[in-house]
Short mmCIF file of C-alpha atoms and ligand atoms in Angstrom, two decimals:
data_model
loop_
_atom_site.label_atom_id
_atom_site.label_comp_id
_atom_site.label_asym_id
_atom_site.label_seq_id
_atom_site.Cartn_x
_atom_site.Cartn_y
_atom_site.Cartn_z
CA UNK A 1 0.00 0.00 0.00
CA UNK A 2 1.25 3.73 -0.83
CA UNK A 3 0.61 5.38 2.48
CA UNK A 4 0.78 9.10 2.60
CA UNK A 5 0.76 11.58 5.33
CA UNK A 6 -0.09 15.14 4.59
CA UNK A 7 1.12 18.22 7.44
CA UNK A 8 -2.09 18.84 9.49
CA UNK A 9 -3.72 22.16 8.38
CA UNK A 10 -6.35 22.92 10.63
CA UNK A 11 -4.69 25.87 13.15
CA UNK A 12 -2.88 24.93 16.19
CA UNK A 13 -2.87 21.55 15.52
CA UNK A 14 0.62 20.52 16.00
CA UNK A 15 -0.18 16.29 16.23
CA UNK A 16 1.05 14.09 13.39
CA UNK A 17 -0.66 11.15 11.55
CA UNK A 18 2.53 8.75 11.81
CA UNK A 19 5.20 9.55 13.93
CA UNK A 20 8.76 8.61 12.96
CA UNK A 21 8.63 5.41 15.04
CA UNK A 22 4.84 4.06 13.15
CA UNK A 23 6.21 4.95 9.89
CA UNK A 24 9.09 2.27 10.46
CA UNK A 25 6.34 -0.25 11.12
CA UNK A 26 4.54 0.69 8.30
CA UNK A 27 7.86 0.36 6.09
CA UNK A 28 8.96 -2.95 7.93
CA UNK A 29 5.66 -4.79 7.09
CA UNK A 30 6.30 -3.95 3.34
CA UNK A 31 4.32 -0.56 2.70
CA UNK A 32 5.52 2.47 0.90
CA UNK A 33 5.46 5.79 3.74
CA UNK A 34 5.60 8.99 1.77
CA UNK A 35 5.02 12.42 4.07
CA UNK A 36 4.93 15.59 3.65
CA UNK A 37 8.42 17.92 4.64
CA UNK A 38 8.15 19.64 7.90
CA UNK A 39 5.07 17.41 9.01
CA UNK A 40 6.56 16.07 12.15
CA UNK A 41 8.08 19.88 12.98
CA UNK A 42 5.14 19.82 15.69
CA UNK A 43 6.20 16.87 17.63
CA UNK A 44 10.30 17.32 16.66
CA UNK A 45 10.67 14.80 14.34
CA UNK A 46 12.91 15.97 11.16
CA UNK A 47 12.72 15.01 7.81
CA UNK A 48 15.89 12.58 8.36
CA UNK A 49 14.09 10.92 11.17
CA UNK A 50 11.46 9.83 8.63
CA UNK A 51 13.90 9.25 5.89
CA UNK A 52 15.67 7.25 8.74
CA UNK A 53 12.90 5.27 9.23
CA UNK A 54 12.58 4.39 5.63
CA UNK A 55 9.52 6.91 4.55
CA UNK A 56 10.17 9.17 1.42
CA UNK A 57 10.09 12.97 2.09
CA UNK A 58 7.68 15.11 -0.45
CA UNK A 59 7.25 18.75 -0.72
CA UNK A 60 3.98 18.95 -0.71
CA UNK A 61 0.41 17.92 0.08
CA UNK A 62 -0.63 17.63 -3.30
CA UNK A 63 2.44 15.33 -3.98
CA UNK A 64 1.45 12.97 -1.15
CA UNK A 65 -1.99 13.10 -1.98
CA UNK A 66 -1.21 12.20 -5.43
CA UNK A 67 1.17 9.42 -5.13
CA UNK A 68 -0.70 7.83 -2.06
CA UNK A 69 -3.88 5.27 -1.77
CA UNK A 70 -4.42 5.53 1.92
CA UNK A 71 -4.02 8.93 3.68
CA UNK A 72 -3.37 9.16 7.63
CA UNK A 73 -4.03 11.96 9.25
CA UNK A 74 -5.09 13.11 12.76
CA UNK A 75 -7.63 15.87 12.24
CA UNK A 76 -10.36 16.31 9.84
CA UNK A 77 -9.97 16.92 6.39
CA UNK A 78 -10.06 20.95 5.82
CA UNK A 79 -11.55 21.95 2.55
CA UNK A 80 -8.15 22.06 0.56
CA UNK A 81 -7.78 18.47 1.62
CA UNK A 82 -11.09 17.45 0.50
CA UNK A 83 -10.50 18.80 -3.04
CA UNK A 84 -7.54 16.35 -3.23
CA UNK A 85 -9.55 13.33 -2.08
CA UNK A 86 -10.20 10.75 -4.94
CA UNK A 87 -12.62 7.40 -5.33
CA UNK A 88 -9.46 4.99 -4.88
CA UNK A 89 -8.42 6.76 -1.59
CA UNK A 90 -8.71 5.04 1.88
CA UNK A 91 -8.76 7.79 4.26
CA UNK A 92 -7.92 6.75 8.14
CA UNK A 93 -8.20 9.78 10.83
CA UNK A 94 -10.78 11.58 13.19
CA UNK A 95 -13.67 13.03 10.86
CA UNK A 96 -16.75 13.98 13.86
CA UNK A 97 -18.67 14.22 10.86
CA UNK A 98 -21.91 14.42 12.58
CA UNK A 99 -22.24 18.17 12.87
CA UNK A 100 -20.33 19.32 10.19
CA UNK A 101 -22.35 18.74 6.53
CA UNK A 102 -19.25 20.98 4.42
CA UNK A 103 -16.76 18.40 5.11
CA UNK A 104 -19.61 15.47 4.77
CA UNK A 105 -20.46 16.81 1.37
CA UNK A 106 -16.39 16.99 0.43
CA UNK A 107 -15.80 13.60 1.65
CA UNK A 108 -18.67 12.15 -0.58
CA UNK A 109 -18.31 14.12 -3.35
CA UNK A 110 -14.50 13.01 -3.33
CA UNK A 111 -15.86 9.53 -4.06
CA UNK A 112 -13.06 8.15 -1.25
CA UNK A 113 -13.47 5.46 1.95
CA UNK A 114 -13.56 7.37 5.03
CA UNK A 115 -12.70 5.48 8.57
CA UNK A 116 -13.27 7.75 11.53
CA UNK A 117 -10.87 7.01 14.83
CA UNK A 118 -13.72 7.67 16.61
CA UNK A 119 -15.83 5.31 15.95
CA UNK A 120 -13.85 2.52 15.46
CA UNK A 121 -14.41 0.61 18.54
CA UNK A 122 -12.82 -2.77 19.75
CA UNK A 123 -14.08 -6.02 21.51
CA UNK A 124 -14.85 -4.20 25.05
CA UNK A 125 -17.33 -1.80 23.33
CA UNK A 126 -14.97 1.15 23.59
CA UNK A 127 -13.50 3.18 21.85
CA UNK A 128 -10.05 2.85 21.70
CA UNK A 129 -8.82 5.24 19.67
CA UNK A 130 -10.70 7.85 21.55
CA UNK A 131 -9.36 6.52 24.53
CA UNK A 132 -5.85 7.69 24.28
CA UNK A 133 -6.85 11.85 24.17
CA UNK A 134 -8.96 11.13 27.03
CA UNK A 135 -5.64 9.60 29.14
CA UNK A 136 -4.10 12.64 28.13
CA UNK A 137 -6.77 15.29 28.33
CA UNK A 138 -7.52 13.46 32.19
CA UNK A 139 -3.78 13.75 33.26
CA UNK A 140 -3.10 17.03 32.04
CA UNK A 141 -6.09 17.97 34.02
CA UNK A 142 -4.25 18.02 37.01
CA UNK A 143 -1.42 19.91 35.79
CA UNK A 144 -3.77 22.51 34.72
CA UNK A 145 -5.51 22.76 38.27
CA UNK A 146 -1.90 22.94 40.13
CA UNK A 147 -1.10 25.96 37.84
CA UNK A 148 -4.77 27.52 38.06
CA UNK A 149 -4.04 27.24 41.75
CA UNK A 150 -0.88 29.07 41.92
CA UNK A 151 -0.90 32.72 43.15
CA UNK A 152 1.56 33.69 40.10
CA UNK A 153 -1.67 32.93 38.07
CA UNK A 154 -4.19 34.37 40.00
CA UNK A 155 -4.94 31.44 42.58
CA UNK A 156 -5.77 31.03 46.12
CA UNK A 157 -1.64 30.07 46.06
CA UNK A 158 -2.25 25.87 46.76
CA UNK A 159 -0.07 23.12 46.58
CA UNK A 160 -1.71 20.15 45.19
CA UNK A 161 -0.08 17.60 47.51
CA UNK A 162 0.49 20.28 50.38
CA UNK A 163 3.69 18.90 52.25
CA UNK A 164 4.28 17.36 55.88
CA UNK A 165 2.02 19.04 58.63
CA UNK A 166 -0.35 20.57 55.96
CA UNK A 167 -3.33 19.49 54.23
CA UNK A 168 -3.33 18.81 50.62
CA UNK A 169 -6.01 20.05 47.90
CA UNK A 170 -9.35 18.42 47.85
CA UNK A 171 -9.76 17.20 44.32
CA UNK A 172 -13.10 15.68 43.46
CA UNK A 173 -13.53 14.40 40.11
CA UNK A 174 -16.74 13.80 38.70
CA UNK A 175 -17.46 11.00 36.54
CA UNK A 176 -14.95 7.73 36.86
CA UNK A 177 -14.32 6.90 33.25
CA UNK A 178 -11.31 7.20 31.65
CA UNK A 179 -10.54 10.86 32.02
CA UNK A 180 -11.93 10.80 35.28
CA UNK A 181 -9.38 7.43 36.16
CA UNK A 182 -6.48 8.89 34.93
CA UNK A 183 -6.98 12.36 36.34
CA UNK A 184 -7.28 11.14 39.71
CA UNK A 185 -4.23 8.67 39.71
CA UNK A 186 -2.68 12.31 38.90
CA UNK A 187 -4.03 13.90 41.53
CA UNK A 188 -3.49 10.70 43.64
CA UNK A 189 0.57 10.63 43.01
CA UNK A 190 0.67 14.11 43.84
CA UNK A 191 -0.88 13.28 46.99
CA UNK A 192 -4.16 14.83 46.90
CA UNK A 193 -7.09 13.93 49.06
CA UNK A 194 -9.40 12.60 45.88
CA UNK A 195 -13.05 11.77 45.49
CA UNK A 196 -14.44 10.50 42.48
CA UNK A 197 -18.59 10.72 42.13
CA UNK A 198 -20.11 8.56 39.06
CA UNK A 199 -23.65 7.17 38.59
CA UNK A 200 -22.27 4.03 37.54
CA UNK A 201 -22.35 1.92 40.85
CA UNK A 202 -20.30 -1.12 38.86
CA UNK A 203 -17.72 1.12 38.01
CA UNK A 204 -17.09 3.12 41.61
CA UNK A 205 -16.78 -0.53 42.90
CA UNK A 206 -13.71 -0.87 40.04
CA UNK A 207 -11.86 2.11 40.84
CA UNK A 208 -12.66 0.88 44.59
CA UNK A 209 -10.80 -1.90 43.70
CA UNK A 210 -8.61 -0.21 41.09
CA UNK A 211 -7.17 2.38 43.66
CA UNK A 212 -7.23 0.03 47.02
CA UNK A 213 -8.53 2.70 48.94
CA UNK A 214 -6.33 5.27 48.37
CA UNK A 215 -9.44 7.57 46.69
CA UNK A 216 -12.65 8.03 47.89
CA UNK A 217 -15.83 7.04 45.60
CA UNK A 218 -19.26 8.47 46.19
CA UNK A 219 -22.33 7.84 43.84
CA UNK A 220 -23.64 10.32 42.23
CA UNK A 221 -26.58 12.17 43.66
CA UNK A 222 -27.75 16.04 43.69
CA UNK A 223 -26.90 15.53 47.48
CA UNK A 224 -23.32 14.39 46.91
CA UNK A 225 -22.35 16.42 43.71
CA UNK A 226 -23.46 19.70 46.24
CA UNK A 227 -21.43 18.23 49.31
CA UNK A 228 -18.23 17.46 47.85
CA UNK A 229 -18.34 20.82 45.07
CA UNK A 230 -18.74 22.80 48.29
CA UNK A 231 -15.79 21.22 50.26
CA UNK A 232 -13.31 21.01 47.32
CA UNK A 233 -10.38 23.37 46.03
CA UNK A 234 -10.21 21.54 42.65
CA UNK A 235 -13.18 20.04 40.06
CA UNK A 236 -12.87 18.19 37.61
CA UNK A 237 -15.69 17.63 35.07
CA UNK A 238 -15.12 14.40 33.12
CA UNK A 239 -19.16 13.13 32.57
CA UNK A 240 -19.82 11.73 29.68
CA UNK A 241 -23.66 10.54 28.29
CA UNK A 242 -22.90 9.17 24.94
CA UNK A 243 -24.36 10.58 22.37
CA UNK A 244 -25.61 13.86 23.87
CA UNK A 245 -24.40 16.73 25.72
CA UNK A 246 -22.92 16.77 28.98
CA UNK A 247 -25.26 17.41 31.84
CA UNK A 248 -24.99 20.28 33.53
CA UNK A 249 -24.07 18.84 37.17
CA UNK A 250 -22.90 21.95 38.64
CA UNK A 251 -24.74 25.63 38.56
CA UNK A 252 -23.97 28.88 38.74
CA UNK A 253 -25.62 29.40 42.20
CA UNK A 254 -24.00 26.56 43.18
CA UNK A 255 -20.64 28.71 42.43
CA UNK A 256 -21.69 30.59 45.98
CA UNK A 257 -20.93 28.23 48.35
CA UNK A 258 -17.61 26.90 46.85
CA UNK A 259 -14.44 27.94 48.25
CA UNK A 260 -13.04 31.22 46.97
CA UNK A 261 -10.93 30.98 44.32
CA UNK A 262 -11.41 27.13 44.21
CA UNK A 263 -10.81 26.02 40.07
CA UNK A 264 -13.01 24.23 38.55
CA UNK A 265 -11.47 22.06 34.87
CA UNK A 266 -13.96 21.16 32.95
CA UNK A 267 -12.85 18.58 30.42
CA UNK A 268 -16.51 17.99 29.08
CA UNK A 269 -16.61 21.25 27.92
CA UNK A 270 -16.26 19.48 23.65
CA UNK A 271 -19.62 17.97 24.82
CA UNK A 272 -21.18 21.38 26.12
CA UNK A 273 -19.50 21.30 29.76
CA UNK A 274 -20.92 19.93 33.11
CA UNK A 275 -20.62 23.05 34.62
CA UNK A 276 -23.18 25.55 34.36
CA UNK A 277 -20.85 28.74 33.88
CA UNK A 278 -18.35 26.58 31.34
CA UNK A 279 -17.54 28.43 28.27
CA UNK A 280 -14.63 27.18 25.76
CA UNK A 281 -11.22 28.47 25.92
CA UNK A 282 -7.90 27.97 23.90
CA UNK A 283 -4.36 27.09 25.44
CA UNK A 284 -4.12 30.96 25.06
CA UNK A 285 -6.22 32.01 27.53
CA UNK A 286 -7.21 28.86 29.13
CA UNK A 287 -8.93 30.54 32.34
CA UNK A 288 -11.83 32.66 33.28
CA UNK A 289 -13.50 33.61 36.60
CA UNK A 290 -17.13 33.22 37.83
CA UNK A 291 -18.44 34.67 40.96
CA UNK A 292 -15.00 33.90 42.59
CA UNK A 293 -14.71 30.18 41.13
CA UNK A 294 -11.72 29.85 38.57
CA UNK A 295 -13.03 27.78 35.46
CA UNK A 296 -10.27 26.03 32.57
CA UNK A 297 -11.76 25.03 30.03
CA UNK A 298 -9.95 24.02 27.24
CA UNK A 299 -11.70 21.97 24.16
CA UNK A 300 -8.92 20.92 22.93
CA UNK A 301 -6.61 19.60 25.98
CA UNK A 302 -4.04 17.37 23.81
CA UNK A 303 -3.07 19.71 21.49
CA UNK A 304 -1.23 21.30 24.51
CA UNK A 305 1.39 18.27 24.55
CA UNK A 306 1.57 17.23 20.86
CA UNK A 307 4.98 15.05 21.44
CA UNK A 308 3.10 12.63 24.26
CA UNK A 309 -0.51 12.99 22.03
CA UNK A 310 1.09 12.12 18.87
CA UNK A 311 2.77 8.77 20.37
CA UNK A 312 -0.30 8.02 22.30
CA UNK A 313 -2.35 8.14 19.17
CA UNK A 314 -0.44 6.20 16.68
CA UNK A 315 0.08 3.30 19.19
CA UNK A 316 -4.07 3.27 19.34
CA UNK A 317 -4.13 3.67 15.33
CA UNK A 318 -0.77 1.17 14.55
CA UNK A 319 -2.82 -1.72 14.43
CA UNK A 320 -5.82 -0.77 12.58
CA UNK A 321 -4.14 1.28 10.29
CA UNK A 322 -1.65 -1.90 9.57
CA UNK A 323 -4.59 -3.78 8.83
CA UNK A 324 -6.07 -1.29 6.37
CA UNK A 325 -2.43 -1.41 4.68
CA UNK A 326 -2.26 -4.59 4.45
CA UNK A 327 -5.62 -6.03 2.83
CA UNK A 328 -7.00 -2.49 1.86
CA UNK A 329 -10.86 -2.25 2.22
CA UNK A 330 -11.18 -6.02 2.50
CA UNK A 331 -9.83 -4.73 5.96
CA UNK A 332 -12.93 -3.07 6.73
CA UNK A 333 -15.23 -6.17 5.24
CA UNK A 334 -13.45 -8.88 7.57
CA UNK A 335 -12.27 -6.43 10.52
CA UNK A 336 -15.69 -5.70 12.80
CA UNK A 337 -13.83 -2.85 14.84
CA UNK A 338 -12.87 -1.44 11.40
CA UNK A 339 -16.55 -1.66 10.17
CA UNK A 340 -17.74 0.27 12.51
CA UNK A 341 -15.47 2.52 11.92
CA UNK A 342 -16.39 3.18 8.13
CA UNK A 343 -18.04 6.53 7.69
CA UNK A 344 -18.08 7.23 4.12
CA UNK A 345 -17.83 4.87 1.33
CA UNK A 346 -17.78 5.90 -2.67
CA UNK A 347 -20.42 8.80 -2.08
CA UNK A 348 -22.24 6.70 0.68
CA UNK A 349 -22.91 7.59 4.04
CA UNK A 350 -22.44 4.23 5.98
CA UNK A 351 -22.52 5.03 9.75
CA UNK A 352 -26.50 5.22 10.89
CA UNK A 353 -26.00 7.92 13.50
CA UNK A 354 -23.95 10.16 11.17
CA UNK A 355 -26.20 10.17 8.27
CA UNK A 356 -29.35 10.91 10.68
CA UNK A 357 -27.94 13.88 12.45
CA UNK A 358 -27.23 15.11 8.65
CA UNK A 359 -30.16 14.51 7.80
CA UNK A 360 -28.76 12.36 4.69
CA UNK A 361 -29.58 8.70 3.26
CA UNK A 362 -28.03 6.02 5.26
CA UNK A 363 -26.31 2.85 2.76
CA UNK A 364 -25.43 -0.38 4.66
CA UNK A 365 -21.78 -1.37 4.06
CA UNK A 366 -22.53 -3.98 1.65
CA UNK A 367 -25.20 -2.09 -0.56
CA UNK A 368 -22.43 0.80 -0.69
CA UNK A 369 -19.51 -1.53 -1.76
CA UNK A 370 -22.11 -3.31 -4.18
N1 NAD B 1 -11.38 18.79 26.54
C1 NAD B 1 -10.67 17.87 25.93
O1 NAD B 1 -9.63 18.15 25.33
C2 NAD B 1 -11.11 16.44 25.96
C3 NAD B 1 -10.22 15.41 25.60
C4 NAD B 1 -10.66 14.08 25.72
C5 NAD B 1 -11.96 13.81 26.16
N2 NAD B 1 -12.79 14.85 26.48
C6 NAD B 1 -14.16 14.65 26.99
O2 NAD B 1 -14.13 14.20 28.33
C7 NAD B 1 -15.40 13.59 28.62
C8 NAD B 1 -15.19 12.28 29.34
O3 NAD B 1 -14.61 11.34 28.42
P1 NAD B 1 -14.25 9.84 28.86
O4 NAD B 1 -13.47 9.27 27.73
O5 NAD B 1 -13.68 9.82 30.21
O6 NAD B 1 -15.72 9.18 28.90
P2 NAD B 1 -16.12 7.80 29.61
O7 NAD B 1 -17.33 7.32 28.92
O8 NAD B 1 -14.94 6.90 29.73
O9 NAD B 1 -16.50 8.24 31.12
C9 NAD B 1 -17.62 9.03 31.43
C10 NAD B 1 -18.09 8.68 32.83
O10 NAD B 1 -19.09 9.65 33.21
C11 NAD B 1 -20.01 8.96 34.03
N3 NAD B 1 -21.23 9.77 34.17
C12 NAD B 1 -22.20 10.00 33.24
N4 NAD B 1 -23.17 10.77 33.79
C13 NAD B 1 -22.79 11.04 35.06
C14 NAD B 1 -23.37 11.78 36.14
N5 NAD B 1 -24.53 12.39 36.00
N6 NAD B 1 -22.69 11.84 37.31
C15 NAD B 1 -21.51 11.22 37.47
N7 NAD B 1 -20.91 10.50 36.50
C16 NAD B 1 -21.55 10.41 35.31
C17 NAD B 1 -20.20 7.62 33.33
O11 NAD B 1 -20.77 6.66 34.19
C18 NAD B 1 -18.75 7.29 32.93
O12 NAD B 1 -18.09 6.51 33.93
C19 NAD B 1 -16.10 13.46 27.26
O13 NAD B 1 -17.01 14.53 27.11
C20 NAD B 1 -14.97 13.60 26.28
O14 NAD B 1 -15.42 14.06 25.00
C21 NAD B 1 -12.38 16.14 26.38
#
């Protein structure tokens, strides 16, 4: 397979479809790597890394787009991109197609097979290429509470983990999935007092088991979101309902009878925000202030750390990708992770939920491939 990797276009996006290390992989199992110059710049990786690992350097877009059959990218196509798109194309990257009907009408116009990361799923029901950003995004959320807490940056001047003789934040995180998990084993090794609230009694008795009793777990009521908001320095929002927007667990009166200058992050915010008072930012000017409550909230959380993002997400991608190199859209016909993952296919819209929120005709996988 000729596999080509275009420079991400959309601003601020600083990620890379194949890092150095996946285009090796790609090359070692027999496939032809061709990427644009200066696409790992982002993440530091030269144009003699990827030469190193056996990939051919082009100078353009419209080279790789050209010469390729399968294109791996990260974000979704931009109009320039879809203009390059052609019928013998296998396109593999995140598309959230759903609300956005310009880049739906590109892709099918284009004619090309379009797998969306995020809705590839595996054997678990998840979503595993979704699940990477949301390690990240749930990490970093600590990190961005400890600096909304500093007094250089207009905090109440905390220390997350406090040291000997003092008390450490109270960090309650509220829902238990998987930003939820990996924020508070964050917040956890920095020695924060941690709560996490969910409404999933099967999964508070994992993380019960998960983090042996070094967190506390609390299901998720008006009466215990309002008890531990009120008694915390630090918030994170990490709900998710799938398939609609966040619900709004915490409200603006609510913002009264928090601690002053306690920071709420809410990492929900790309599904609408838990929070009441939650607006998006950017990694510009990733704070704002409510009634005395500091709120982060940042849509867009990995892009902050493109090097760890990048690696993260091409270790979720490596095998799927592999597959779809290796036995082309056969891949997608055998593979039942991969099918689900199929989007778009030769002017077809072949994902159910996609095509109704666009209000377009829905074609089964085979009648599309027919
Ligand atoms: N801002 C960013 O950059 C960024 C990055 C990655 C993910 N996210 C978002 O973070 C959110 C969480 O993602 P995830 O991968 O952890 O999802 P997940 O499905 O793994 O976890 C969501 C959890 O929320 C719980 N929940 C749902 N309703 C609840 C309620 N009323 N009270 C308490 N808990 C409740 C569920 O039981 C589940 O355990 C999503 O909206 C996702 O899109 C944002």
């Amino acid at each position: 397979m000729k596999v080509g990797v275009p420079k991400e276009i959309k601003t601020h996006e600083y990620r890379v479809g194949l890092t150095p290390g996946a285009a090796r992989e790609y090359v070692a199992a027999g496939h032809h790597v061709a990427i644009e110059t200066n696409a790992g710049a982002g993440i530091g990786a030269t144009d003699d890394d990827y030469r190193n690992a056996g990939a051919t350097v082009l100078t353009s877009a419209a080279e790789v787009f050209a010469s390729s059959e399968m294109i791996v990218k990260v974000k979704e196509p931009q109009p320039s991109e879809w203009a390059q798109l052609r019928e013998n194309h296998i396109l593999f990257t995140y598309l959230h197609l759903a609300p956005d009907p310009d880049q739906a009408r590109g892709l099918l116009e284009s004619g090309c097979t379009a797998i969306a990361y995020e809705t590839v799923t595996d054997a678990h029901g998840g979503l595993p290429l979704l699940a990477p950003m949301s390690e990240v995004a749930g990490r970093l959320a600590i990190e961005a509470a400890g600096s909304a807490l500093k007094r250089s940056t207009g905090g109440r001047g905390l220390l997350i983990g406090g040291v000997p003789g003092v008390q450490p934040a109270r960090i309650v995180v509220i829902g238990g999935g998987v930003v939820g998990t990996h924020a508070a084993r964050m917040a956890v090794g920095l020695g924060a007092e941690v709560t996490i609230i969910d409404r999933s009694i099967i999964r508070l008795r994992e993380l019960d088991e998960l983090f042996e009793g070094r967190v506390r777990t609390r299901f998720s009521t008006i009466e215990s979101v309002e008890e531990e908001v009120f008694a915390a320095d630090v918030v994170i929002g990490a709900v998710l309902v799938p398939g609609a927007s966040a619900p709004k667990l915490v409200s603006r009166s609510m913002l009264g009878w928090m601690r002053k200058r306690a920071v709420l992050v809410d990492v929900a915010i790309d599904q609408g925000g838990c929070f009441e008072t939650s607006h998006p930012t950017t990694h510009a000017e990733p704070t704002y202030e409510v009634d005395g409550v500091i709120h982060y909230c940042v849509a867009n959380m990995p892009g902050a750390v493109p090097l760890t993002s990048s690696q993260a997400l091409n270790n979720a991608t490596l095998p799927f990708g592999l597959a779809l190199a290796n036995k082309g859209f056969s891949a997608v016909l055998e593979n039942p992770y991969l099918r689900t993952g199929l989007n778009v296919h030769r002017g077809r819209l072949t994902y159910k939920a996609v095509a109704e929120s666009l209000g377009l005709p829905f074609s089964p996988i085979e009648q599309a491939a027919a």
